[in-house]
XYZ file of C-alpha atoms in Angstrom:
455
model
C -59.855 -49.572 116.892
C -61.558 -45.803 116.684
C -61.332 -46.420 120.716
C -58.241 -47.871 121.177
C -56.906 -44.811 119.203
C -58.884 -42.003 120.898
C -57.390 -43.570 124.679
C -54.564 -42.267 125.648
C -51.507 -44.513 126.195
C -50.358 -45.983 129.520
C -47.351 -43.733 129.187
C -49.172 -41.089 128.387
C -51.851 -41.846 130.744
C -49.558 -42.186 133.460
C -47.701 -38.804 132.947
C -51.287 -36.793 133.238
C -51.988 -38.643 135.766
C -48.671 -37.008 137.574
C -48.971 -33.755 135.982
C -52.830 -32.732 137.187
C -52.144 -33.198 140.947
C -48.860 -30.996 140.538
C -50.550 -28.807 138.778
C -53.569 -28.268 140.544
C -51.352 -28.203 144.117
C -49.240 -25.203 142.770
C -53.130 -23.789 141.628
C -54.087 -24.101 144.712
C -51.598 -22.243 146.507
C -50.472 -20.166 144.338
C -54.644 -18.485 143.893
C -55.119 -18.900 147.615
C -51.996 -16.959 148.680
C -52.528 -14.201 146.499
C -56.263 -13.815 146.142
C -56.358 -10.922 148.595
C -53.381 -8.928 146.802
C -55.105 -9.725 143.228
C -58.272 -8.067 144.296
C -57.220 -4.946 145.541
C -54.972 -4.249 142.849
C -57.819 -5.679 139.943
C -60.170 -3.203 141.406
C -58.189 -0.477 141.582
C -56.786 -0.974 137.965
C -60.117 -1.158 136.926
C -60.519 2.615 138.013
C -57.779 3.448 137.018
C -58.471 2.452 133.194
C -61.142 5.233 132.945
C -59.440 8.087 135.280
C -59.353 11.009 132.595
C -63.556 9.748 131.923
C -64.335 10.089 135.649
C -62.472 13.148 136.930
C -64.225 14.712 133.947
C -67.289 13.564 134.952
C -66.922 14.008 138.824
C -65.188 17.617 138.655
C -66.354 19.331 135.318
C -65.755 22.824 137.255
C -61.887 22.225 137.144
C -61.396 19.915 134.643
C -63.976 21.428 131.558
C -64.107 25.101 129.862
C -66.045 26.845 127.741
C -64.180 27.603 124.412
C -65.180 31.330 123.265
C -65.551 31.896 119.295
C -63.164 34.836 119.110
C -60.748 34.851 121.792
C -57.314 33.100 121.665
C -56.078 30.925 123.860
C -53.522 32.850 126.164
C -49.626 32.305 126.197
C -48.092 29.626 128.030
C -46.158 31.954 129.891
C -48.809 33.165 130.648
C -51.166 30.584 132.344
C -47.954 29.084 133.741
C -47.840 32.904 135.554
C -51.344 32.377 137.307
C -50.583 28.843 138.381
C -47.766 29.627 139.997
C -49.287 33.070 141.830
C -51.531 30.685 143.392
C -48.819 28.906 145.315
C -46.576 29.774 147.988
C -42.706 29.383 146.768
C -41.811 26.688 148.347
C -43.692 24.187 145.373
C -41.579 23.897 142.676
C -42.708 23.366 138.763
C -42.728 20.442 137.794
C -44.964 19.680 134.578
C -47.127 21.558 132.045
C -49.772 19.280 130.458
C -52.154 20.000 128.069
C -55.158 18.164 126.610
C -55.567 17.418 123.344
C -59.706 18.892 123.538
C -59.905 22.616 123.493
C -62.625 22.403 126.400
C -60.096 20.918 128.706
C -58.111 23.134 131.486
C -54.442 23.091 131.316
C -52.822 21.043 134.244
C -49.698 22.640 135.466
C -48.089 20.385 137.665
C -45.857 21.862 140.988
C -43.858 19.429 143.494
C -42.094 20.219 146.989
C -40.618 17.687 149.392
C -41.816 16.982 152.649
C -40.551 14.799 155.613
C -43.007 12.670 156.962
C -43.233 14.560 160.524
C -44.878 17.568 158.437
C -47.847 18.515 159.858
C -49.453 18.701 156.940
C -47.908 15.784 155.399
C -51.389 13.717 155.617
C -50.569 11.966 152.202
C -50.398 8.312 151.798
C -46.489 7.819 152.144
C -44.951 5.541 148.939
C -41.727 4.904 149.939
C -39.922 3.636 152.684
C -37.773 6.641 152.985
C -37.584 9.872 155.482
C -39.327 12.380 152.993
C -41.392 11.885 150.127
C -42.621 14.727 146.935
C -46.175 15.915 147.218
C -47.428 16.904 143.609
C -49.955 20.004 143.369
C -51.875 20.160 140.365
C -52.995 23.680 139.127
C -56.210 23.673 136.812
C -56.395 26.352 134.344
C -58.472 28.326 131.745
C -56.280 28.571 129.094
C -58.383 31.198 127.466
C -59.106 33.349 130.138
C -56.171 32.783 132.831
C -58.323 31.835 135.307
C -57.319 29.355 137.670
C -60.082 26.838 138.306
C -59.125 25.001 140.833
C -56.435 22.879 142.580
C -55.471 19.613 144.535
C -52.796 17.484 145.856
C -52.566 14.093 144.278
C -51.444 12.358 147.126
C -54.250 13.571 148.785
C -56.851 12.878 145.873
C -59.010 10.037 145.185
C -57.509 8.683 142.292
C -53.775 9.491 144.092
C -54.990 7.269 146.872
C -56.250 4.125 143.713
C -52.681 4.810 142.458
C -50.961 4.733 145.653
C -53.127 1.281 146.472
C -52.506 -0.087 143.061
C -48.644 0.355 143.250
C -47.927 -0.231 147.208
C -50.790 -1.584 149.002
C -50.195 1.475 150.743
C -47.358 0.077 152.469
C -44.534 1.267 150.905
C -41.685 -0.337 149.417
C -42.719 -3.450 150.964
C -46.074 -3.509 149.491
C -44.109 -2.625 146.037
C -42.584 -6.192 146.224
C -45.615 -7.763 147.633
C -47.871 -6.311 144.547
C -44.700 -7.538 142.399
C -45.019 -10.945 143.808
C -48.938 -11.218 143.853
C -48.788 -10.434 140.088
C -45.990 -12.927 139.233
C -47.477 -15.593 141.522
C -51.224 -14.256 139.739
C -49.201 -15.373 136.167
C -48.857 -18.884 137.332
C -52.147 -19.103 138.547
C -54.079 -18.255 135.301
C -51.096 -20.877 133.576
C -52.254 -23.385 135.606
C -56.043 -22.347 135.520
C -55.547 -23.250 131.869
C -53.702 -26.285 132.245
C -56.711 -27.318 135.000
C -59.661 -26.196 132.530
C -57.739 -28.013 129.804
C -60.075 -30.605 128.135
C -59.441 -34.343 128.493
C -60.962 -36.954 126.335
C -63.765 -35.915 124.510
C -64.573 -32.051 124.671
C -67.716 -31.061 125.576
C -69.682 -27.841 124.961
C -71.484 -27.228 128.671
C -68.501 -27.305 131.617
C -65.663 -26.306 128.937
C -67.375 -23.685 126.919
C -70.424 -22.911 128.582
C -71.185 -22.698 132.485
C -73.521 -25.569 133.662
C -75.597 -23.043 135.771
C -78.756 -25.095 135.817
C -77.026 -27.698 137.974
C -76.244 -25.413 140.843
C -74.168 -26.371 143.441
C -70.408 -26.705 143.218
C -70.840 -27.759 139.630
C -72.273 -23.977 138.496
C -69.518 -22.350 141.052
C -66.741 -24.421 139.388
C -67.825 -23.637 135.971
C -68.070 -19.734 137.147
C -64.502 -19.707 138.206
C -63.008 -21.066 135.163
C -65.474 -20.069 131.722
C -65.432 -16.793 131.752
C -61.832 -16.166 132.971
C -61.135 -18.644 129.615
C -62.457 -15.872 127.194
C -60.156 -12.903 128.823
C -57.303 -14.956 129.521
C -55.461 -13.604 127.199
C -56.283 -10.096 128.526
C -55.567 -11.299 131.959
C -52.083 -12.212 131.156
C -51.453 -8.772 129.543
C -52.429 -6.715 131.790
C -51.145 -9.163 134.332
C -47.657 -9.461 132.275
C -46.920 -5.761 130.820
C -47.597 -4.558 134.742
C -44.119 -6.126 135.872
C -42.397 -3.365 133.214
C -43.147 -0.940 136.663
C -42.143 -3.083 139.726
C -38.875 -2.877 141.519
C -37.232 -6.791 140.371
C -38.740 -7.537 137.150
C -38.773 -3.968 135.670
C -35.478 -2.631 136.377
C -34.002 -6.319 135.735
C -35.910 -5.503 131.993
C -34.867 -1.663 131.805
C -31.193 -3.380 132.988
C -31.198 -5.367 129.805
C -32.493 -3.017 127.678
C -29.947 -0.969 128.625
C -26.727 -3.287 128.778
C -28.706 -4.611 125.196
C -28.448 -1.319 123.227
C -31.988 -0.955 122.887
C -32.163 2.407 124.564
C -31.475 5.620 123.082
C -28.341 7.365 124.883
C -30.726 10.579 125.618
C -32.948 8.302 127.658
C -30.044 6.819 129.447
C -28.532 10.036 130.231
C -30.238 12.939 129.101
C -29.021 16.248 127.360
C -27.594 19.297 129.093
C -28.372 22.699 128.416
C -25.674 25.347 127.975
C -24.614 27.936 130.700
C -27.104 31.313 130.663
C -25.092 34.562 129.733
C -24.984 37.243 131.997
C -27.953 39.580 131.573
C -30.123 36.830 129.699
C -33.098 35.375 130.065
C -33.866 32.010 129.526
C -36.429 30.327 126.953
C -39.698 30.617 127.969
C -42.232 27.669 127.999
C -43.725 29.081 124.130
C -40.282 29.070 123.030
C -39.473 25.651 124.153
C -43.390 24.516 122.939
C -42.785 26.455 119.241
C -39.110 25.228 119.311
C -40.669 21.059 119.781
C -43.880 21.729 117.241
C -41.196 21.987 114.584
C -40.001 18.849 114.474
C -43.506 17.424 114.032
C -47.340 18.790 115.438
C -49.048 17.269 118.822
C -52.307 18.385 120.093
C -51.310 17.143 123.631
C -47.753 17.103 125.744
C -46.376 16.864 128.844
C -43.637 19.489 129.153
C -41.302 18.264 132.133
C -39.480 20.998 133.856
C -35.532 21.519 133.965
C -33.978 19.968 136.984
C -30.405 21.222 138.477
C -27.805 23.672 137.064
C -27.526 22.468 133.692
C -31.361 19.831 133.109
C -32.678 20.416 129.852
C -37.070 20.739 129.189
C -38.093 17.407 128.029
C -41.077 17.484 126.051
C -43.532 13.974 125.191
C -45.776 14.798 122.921
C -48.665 12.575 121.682
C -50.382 13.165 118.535
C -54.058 11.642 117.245
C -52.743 8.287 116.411
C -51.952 7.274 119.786
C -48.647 5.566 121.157
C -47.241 5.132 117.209
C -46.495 8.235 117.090
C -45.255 9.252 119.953
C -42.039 11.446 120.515
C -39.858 13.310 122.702
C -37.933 16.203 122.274
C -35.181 17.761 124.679
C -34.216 21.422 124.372
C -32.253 23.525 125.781
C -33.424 25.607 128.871
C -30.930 28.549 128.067
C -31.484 28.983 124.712
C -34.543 26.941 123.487
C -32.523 24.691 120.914
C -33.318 20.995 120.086
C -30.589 19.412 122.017
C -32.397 15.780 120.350
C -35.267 14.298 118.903
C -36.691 10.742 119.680
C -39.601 9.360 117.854
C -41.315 5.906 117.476
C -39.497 4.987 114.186
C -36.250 5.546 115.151
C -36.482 3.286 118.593
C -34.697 -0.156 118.522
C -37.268 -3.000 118.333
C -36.741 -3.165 122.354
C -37.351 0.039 123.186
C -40.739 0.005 120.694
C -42.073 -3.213 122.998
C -41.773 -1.226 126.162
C -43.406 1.583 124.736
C -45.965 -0.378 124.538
C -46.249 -1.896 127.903
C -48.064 1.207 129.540
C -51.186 1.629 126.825
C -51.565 -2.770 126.862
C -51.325 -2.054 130.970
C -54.170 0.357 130.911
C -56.264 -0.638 128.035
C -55.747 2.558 125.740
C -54.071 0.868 123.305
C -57.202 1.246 120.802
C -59.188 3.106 122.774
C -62.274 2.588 124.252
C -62.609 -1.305 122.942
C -59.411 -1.980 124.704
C -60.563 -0.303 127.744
C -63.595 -1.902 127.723
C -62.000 -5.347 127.753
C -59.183 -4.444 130.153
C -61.850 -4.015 133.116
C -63.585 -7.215 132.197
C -60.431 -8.567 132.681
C -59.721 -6.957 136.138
C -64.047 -7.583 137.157
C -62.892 -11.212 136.263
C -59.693 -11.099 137.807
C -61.837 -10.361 141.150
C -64.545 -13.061 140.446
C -62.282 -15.456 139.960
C -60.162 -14.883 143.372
C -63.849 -14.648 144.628
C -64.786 -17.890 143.691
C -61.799 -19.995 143.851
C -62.042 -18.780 147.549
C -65.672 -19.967 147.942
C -65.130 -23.517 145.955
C -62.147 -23.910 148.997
C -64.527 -22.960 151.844
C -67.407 -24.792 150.655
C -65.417 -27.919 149.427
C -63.029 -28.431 152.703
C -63.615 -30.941 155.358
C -64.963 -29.413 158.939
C -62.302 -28.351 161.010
C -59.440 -29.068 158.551
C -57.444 -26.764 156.031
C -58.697 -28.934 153.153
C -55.423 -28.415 151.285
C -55.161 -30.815 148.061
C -52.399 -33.087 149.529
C -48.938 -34.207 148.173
C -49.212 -38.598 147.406
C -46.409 -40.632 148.120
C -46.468 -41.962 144.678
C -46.629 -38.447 143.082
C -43.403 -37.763 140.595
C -43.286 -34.154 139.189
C -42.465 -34.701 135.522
C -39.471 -33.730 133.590
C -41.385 -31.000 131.893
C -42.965 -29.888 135.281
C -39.794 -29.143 137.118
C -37.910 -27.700 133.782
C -41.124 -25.247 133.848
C -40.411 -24.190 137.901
C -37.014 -23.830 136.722
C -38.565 -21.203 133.834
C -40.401 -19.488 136.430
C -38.593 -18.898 138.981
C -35.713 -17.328 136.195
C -38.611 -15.726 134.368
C -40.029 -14.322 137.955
C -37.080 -13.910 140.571
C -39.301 -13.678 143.270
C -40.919 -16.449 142.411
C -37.701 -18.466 142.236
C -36.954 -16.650 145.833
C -40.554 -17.940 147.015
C -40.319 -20.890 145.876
C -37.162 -21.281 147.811
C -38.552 -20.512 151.222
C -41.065 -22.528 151.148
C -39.120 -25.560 150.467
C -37.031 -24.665 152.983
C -39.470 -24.183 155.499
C -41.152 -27.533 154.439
C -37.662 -28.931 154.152
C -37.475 -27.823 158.612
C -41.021 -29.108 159.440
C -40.454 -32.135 158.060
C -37.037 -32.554 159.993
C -38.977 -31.516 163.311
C -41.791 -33.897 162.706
C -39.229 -36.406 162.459
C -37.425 -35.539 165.092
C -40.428 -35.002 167.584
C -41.666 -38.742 166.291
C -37.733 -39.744 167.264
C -38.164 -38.522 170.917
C -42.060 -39.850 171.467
């Protein structure tokens, strides 16, 4: 009896029996296709989780400064002033950010377009278009005035990660092609799980624990799927809150946050200022800084520059607490009054999730533990592309693709195809993928038959 009711049924036998080699087809495929993708985009997340730590580190001389005992620091106007004497006129400001330590140099921020037939445009380009924005950032003392240094991001080695991480390099093709690798990396850890799954009686060494003392394939297999089984659920995170950015699945979720009310109307279209007077200047940046600290205090900002006739400053301001408390205020660039005031608590419960997207993304949600995990996530990310690769390679017959083949008797369950259904709404270009491919197996097999026809 205690056997009979541990076995599974022959219904229920049957449908596993149909679900694993679905399952472990679309595995298959789906890891193989985008293993390549999924590593150069883990690896460069994975730097990019601890950028502030290791420009720090790498370039103290720009970065760091000594904070005197009896000297102020100097007026944003001020160090603004220096940073932009150190440019010609054709960069235009962009950004002021400051740091919430008092040893860190400001980072004022200038842009300038340049067609890609500039001379000096050497820069990685990020979009498929004729010109592109090169972004020069100005490092200063904001004690002493002292500019400390400068570089172009573009042309830096963390602009370069960025640029890799986003586009492959390759512009707004390799923006859909990242897009896709990460939706088609989504179904690959869902059906990791559904592979690693156990059936029958669980065991603690091969589900739990790699079986590294047998070697072989046994100690490879167990190395692909363990220890992405404890940060699966960081996987998927990172994996999942990286589509808010891409060009299908994040404006399609901006699009109904939007269309859903969940976005406040200065986001959607933001605040003008009002026309300068004759004779009269216009706010400066500790006007517009004073004018945002009272609504609430932030030891760090980023102060984004007025754009056009009539753009307003737009000022994001973090305080100690992280993302929680988070705001933005817009003011006016002619006179320095609050034109509005967003803050976490006022946000509809859709624009509070996306908030969150970029901190879960990067692993600064709470801090350094979150970091931590979010590049053991990416390292194992890698390791398992790695090895899934090696377990093909080492597993397929000589000379032949090795490919886990479709039987004749196979029937994808109910539950199967209502899930490639889910996906491929859930993931357009998945759904679009999917698509090709069965069309393309759809003409091979009507040539194969047609070939046999004519033999």
């Amino acid at each position: 009896m205690a056997a009979s009711a541990c076995s599974p049924s022959p219904r229920r036998r049957s449908w596993l029996s149909a679900l694993y080699p679905a399952v472990w087809r679309w595995h298959f495929w789906a890891g193989l296709a985008v293993t390549p993708f999924l590593i150069v985009v883990s690896l460069t997340g994975a730097l990019f989780v601890f950028q502030e730590e290791l420009q720090v580190w790498t370039q103290p001389e720009v970065m760091t400064v000594t904070v005197p005992a009896d000297i102020p620091a100097r007026s944003y106007t001020a160090r603004f002033a220096a940073a932009r004497a150190a440019l010609p006129p054709q960069w235009e400001f962009s950004s002021f950010n400051q740091h919430a330590e008092p040893g860190r140099a400001d980072e004022i921020v200038f842009e300038r377009e340049v067609t890609s037939h500039d001379d000096d445009a050497e820069s990685p380009v990020d979009d498929d278009h004729a010109h592109e924005h090169e972004h020069q950032f100005v490092y200063v003392d904001p004690y002493t005035g002292e500019v400390l240094g400068q570089q172009t991001l573009e042309r830096s080695f963390f602009g370069i990660v960025l640029s890799l991480h986003r586009t492959l390099l390759a512009g707004s093709i390799g923006r859909y092609a990242v897009e896709l690798a990460t939706c088609w990396g989504i179904v690959s850890l869902l059906t990791g799980l559904l592979l690693w799954w156990p059936r029958g009686k669980e065991k603690l060494w091969g589900v739990w624990l790699p079986r590294l003392r047998r070697g072989g394939k046994l100690a490879l297999r167990d190395l692909h799927t363990i220890p992405g089984l404890y940060l699966f659920g960081a996987a998927l995170a990172i994996m999942g809150t990286g589509l808010l950015y891409t060009q299908v699945w994040g404006q399609g979720a901006f699009a109904g946050l939007y269309f859903g009310g969940q976005l406040p109307p200065s986001y959607v279209s933001p605040p003008t200022s009002s026309p300068l007077p004759p004779d009269t200047a216009p706010a400066s940046i500790d006007d517009i800084v004073r004018e945002a600290r009272t609504h609430y205090a932030f030891p760090t900002f980023h102060l984004a520059a007025p754009h056009g006739t009539d753009g307003c400053w737009t000022l994001f301001g973090a305080t100690d607490t992280g993302d929680l408390d988070d705001g933005v205020v817009y003011l006016d660039a002619s006179t320095g009054a609050t034109l509005d005031v967003i803050d976490y608590p006022s946000l509809a419960p859709g624009a509070k999730t996306a908030l969150l997207f970029y901190s879960i993304h990067t692993g600064s949600i709470f801090g350094l533990t979150t970091k931590i995990i979010a590049v053991l996530a990416c390292l194992v990310i890698i390791a398992m592309s790695v090895t899934g690769v090696w377990m093909w390679w080492r597993r397929r017959p000589a000379g032949k693709f090795g490919a886990p083949r479709k039987t004749r008797t196979e029937q994808v369950p109910k539950t199967i195809a209502a899930t490639i259904v889910g996906l491929a709404v859930l993931f357009p270009l998945v759904g679009l993928s999917i698509v090709v491919l069965w069309l393309g197996e759809t003409l091979l097999r009507v040539a194969r038959r047609q070939r046999a026809a004519t033999a």
